[in-house]
Amino acid sequence: DVKVTQSSRYLVKRTGEKVFLECVQDMDHENMFWYRQDPGLGLRLIYFSYDVKMKEKGDIPEGYSVSREKKERFSLILESASTNQTSMYLCASKQGGGDTEAFFGQGTRLTVV
Amino acid sequence: AQSVSQHNHHVILSEAASLELGCNYSYGGTVNLFWYVQYPGQHLQLLLKYFSGDPLVKGIKGFEAEFIKSKFSFNLRKPSVQWSDTAEYFCAPTGSSNTGKLIFGQGTTLQVKP
């Protein structure tokens, strides 16, 4: 069974803290993605990676960075958390190619206070 | 630039009613089309997909979608909804590139009343 695992289901952090969200996939997928999900706004792409050490900005990269040192792991970093980054964060992975299905983690509900 | 628009943001239906959720996309080149579903408390999962052949595709749980190339649309349909179809639905067009980004529509929340 395919699996995308996000390290935390719920996180509460203080404004200004550096926050790491981890995602691991066990399917040897080339592509990995980070989204935030907010009511009425759907899924917005923050960053994606198509290979180890490769990254591309999505539609809302400001305030975020990413790291992909190993193929199976894709980390999202909030350099200095702010209250407007309170959201649900979803990680996804997929094989290369446009006709392949994406697999999602359960999500991390981040609250910044 | 690629984009996708879902017209209905919140739909409320009674059980046994028919469903159609609109999805229009803008994409240069060959496009593959997906619908994903997120049931309450669960992770997103694939509902159905189209990349070639018969433009009417069938997915899980009685859902189907029709690709109309001239209208840049990929609408999701179900003849008779059930309470268990209550979920959020996302349309996602992708290109054929191995390194392309994956974007989603704004999502449609479907609430089915028993």
Short mmCIF file of C-alpha atoms in Angstrom, two decimals:
data_model
loop_
_atom_site.label_atom_id
_atom_site.label_comp_id
_atom_site.label_asym_id
_atom_site.label_seq_id
_atom_site.Cartn_x
_atom_site.Cartn_y
_atom_site.Cartn_z
CA ASP A 1 0.00 0.00 0.00
CA VAL A 2 1.37 3.39 -0.98
CA LYS A 3 2.11 5.77 1.80
CA VAL A 4 2.81 9.46 2.25
CA THR A 5 3.48 10.27 5.87
CA GLN A 6 3.51 13.72 7.41
CA SER A 7 5.36 13.94 10.68
CA SER A 8 2.65 15.68 12.69
CA ARG A 9 -1.16 15.88 12.50
CA TYR A 10 -1.36 18.95 14.72
CA LEU A 11 1.20 21.60 15.58
CA VAL A 12 0.98 24.77 17.63
CA LYS A 13 3.84 27.24 17.25
CA ARG A 14 4.56 30.76 18.38
CA THR A 15 4.94 33.74 16.08
CA GLY A 16 8.54 34.08 14.94
CA GLU A 17 9.47 30.45 15.48
CA LYS A 18 11.16 28.42 12.77
CA VAL A 19 8.88 25.53 11.85
CA PHE A 20 9.73 22.32 10.04
CA LEU A 21 7.09 20.15 8.42
CA GLU A 22 8.33 16.78 7.24
CA CYS A 23 6.95 14.50 4.57
CA VAL A 24 8.14 11.02 3.66
CA GLN A 25 6.97 8.80 0.82
CA ASP A 26 7.76 5.14 0.31
CA MET A 27 6.98 4.84 -3.41
CA ASP A 28 10.26 6.07 -4.93
CA HIS A 29 8.39 8.96 -6.58
CA GLU A 30 10.34 11.68 -8.32
CA ASN A 31 7.88 14.50 -7.68
CA MET A 32 6.82 15.86 -4.33
CA PHE A 33 4.60 18.83 -3.50
CA TRP A 34 3.58 21.03 -0.59
CA TYR A 35 0.18 22.73 -0.48
CA ARG A 36 -1.79 24.72 1.97
CA GLN A 37 -5.51 24.20 2.18
CA ASP A 38 -7.77 27.01 3.38
CA PRO A 39 -11.58 27.20 3.30
CA GLY A 40 -12.80 28.70 0.04
CA LEU A 41 -9.32 28.82 -1.46
CA GLY A 42 -8.81 25.15 -2.24
CA LEU A 43 -5.31 23.76 -2.50
CA ARG A 44 -2.61 26.29 -3.22
CA LEU A 45 0.82 25.09 -4.28
CA ILE A 46 3.68 26.38 -2.17
CA TYR A 47 6.68 24.52 -3.61
CA PHE A 48 7.39 21.36 -5.51
CA SER A 49 10.40 19.23 -6.28
CA TYR A 50 11.00 16.94 -9.24
CA ASP A 51 14.30 15.47 -8.07
CA VAL A 52 16.70 15.43 -5.15
CA LYS A 53 17.98 18.94 -4.42
CA MET A 54 15.71 20.39 -7.13
CA LYS A 55 12.87 22.72 -6.24
CA GLU A 56 10.46 25.04 -7.96
CA LYS A 57 8.28 27.77 -6.56
CA GLY A 58 4.58 27.26 -6.65
CA ASP A 59 1.94 29.94 -6.52
CA ILE A 60 2.47 31.12 -2.92
CA PRO A 61 6.12 30.57 -1.92
CA GLU A 62 6.56 33.72 0.15
CA GLY A 63 7.50 32.99 3.74
CA TYR A 64 8.36 29.36 2.99
CA SER A 65 11.37 27.37 1.89
CA VAL A 66 11.88 23.67 1.19
CA SER A 67 14.56 21.04 1.32
CA ARG A 68 14.92 17.77 -0.51
CA GLU A 69 18.16 16.06 0.40
CA LYS A 70 16.85 12.53 -0.12
CA LYS A 71 14.39 11.28 -2.69
CA GLU A 72 11.87 10.07 -0.14
CA ARG A 73 11.80 13.17 2.06
CA PHE A 74 10.53 16.68 1.35
CA SER A 75 10.58 19.28 4.10
CA LEU A 76 8.68 22.54 4.30
CA ILE A 77 10.24 25.28 6.39
CA LEU A 78 8.56 28.35 7.78
CA GLU A 79 11.51 30.62 8.47
CA SER A 80 9.62 32.86 10.88
CA ALA A 81 6.09 31.70 11.50
CA SER A 82 3.29 34.25 11.34
CA THR A 83 -0.37 34.00 12.26
CA ASN A 84 -1.40 34.17 8.58
CA GLN A 85 0.40 30.88 8.07
CA THR A 86 -2.12 29.12 10.28
CA SER A 87 -3.51 26.52 7.90
CA MET A 88 -3.74 22.88 6.91
CA TYR A 89 -0.61 21.77 5.06
CA LEU A 90 -0.73 18.85 2.66
CA CYS A 91 2.12 16.93 1.14
CA ALA A 92 1.78 14.91 -2.05
CA SER A 93 3.99 12.74 -4.20
CA LYS A 94 3.69 11.27 -7.68
CA GLN A 95 5.68 9.47 -10.30
CA GLY A 96 7.00 11.65 -13.12
CA GLY A 97 4.68 12.10 -16.08
CA GLY A 98 1.39 13.88 -16.50
CA ASP A 99 -0.80 10.80 -16.44
CA THR A 100 0.20 9.58 -13.00
CA GLU A 101 -1.86 9.82 -9.86
CA ALA A 102 -0.81 11.91 -6.87
CA PHE A 103 -0.86 10.46 -3.38
CA PHE A 104 -1.46 12.62 -0.35
CA GLY A 105 -0.55 12.64 3.28
CA GLN A 106 -3.09 13.15 6.03
CA GLY A 107 -2.16 16.78 6.46
CA THR A 108 -0.69 18.87 9.26
CA ARG A 109 -2.93 21.37 10.96
CA LEU A 110 -0.60 24.21 11.96
CA THR A 111 -1.73 26.91 14.33
CA VAL A 112 0.53 29.91 14.86
CA VAL A 113 -0.26 31.90 18.00
CA ALA B 1 0.10 29.58 -17.88
CA GLN B 2 -2.05 26.77 -16.62
CA SER B 3 -5.17 27.50 -14.63
CA VAL B 4 -8.30 25.73 -13.50
CA SER B 5 -11.68 27.00 -12.39
CA GLN B 6 -14.42 25.19 -10.54
CA HIS B 7 -17.68 27.08 -10.79
CA ASN B 8 -19.58 25.68 -7.86
CA HIS B 9 -18.01 26.26 -4.48
CA HIS B 10 -20.72 24.86 -2.28
CA VAL B 11 -23.46 22.51 -3.43
CA ILE B 12 -26.26 21.14 -1.28
CA LEU B 13 -28.34 18.26 -2.59
CA SER B 14 -30.83 15.76 -1.28
CA GLU B 15 -30.13 12.07 -1.61
CA ALA B 16 -30.98 10.64 -5.04
CA ALA B 17 -30.55 14.02 -6.75
CA SER B 18 -28.27 14.23 -9.76
CA LEU B 19 -24.93 15.97 -9.52
CA GLU B 20 -22.84 17.92 -11.97
CA LEU B 21 -19.76 19.85 -10.89
CA GLY B 22 -18.12 22.13 -13.41
CA CYS B 23 -14.42 22.32 -14.17
CA ASN B 24 -12.80 24.49 -16.83
CA TYR B 25 -9.10 24.65 -17.45
CA SER B 26 -6.56 26.59 -19.42
CA TYR B 27 -3.49 24.66 -20.46
CA GLY B 28 -0.99 24.87 -23.29
CA GLY B 29 -0.31 21.52 -24.90
CA THR B 30 -1.46 18.03 -24.07
CA VAL B 31 -3.49 17.89 -20.89
CA ASN B 32 -4.39 15.09 -18.53
CA LEU B 33 -7.37 15.60 -16.25
CA PHE B 34 -8.10 14.34 -12.77
CA TRP B 35 -10.80 14.62 -10.15
CA TYR B 36 -9.80 14.04 -6.54
CA VAL B 37 -12.08 13.71 -3.54
CA GLN B 38 -11.55 14.42 0.14
CA TYR B 39 -14.04 12.77 2.48
CA PRO B 40 -14.39 14.33 5.94
CA GLY B 41 -11.34 13.52 8.03
CA GLN B 42 -9.62 11.60 5.25
CA HIS B 43 -6.78 12.33 2.87
CA LEU B 44 -7.31 13.32 -0.73
CA GLN B 45 -7.69 10.41 -3.11
CA LEU B 46 -8.18 9.88 -6.82
CA LEU B 47 -11.77 9.72 -8.05
CA LEU B 48 -11.13 9.38 -11.78
CA LYS B 49 -8.78 10.46 -14.54
CA TYR B 50 -8.64 11.06 -18.27
CA PHE B 51 -5.63 11.17 -20.54
CA SER B 52 -6.71 9.71 -23.88
CA GLY B 53 -9.38 7.69 -25.64
CA ASP B 54 -13.06 7.74 -24.74
CA PRO B 55 -13.85 11.24 -23.42
CA LEU B 56 -16.40 9.79 -20.99
CA VAL B 57 -14.54 8.23 -18.10
CA LYS B 58 -15.87 6.32 -15.15
CA GLY B 59 -14.45 6.39 -11.67
CA ILE B 60 -15.14 4.95 -8.28
CA LYS B 61 -18.52 5.01 -6.52
CA GLY B 62 -20.56 5.65 -9.68
CA PHE B 63 -18.90 8.92 -10.64
CA GLU B 64 -18.13 9.81 -14.24
CA ALA B 65 -16.70 12.79 -16.08
CA GLU B 66 -16.78 14.00 -19.64
CA PHE B 67 -13.87 15.67 -21.38
CA ILE B 68 -15.06 18.26 -23.90
CA LYS B 69 -11.96 19.55 -25.63
CA SER B 70 -13.70 22.39 -27.47
CA LYS B 71 -15.02 23.78 -24.19
CA PHE B 72 -11.88 23.09 -22.14
CA SER B 73 -14.13 21.36 -19.64
CA PHE B 74 -14.06 18.21 -17.55
CA ASN B 75 -17.30 18.14 -15.59
CA LEU B 76 -17.97 15.57 -12.91
CA ARG B 77 -21.34 13.84 -12.78
CA LYS B 78 -23.25 11.31 -10.75
CA PRO B 79 -26.86 10.35 -11.55
CA SER B 80 -27.95 9.78 -7.96
CA VAL B 81 -25.96 11.01 -4.97
CA GLN B 82 -25.82 9.38 -1.57
CA TRP B 83 -25.22 10.86 1.86
CA SER B 84 -21.78 9.21 1.80
CA ASP B 85 -20.80 11.40 -1.18
CA THR B 86 -20.57 14.38 1.16
CA ALA B 87 -17.01 15.55 0.55
CA GLU B 88 -14.85 18.15 -1.11
CA TYR B 89 -14.07 17.64 -4.79
CA PHE B 90 -11.07 18.99 -6.67
CA CYS B 91 -10.36 19.17 -10.37
CA ALA B 92 -6.71 18.98 -11.46
CA PRO B 93 -5.35 19.36 -14.99
CA THR B 94 -1.75 18.36 -15.60
CA GLY B 95 0.57 18.49 -18.57
CA SER B 96 2.65 15.68 -19.96
CA SER B 97 5.93 16.92 -18.52
CA ASN B 98 7.77 14.79 -16.00
CA THR B 99 8.61 17.86 -13.97
CA GLY B 100 5.41 19.85 -14.20
CA LYS B 101 3.65 21.35 -11.26
CA LEU B 102 0.35 19.98 -10.12
CA ILE B 103 -2.37 22.53 -9.50
CA PHE B 104 -5.92 22.19 -8.28
CA GLY B 105 -9.15 24.08 -8.63
CA GLN B 106 -10.65 25.91 -5.67
CA GLY B 107 -12.65 22.86 -4.73
CA THR B 108 -16.37 22.21 -4.42
CA THR B 109 -17.88 21.24 -1.12
CA LEU B 110 -20.77 18.86 -1.64
CA GLN B 111 -23.25 18.37 1.16
CA VAL B 112 -25.82 15.63 0.67
CA LYS B 113 -28.82 15.72 2.96
CA PRO B 114 -30.30 12.36 3.94
#
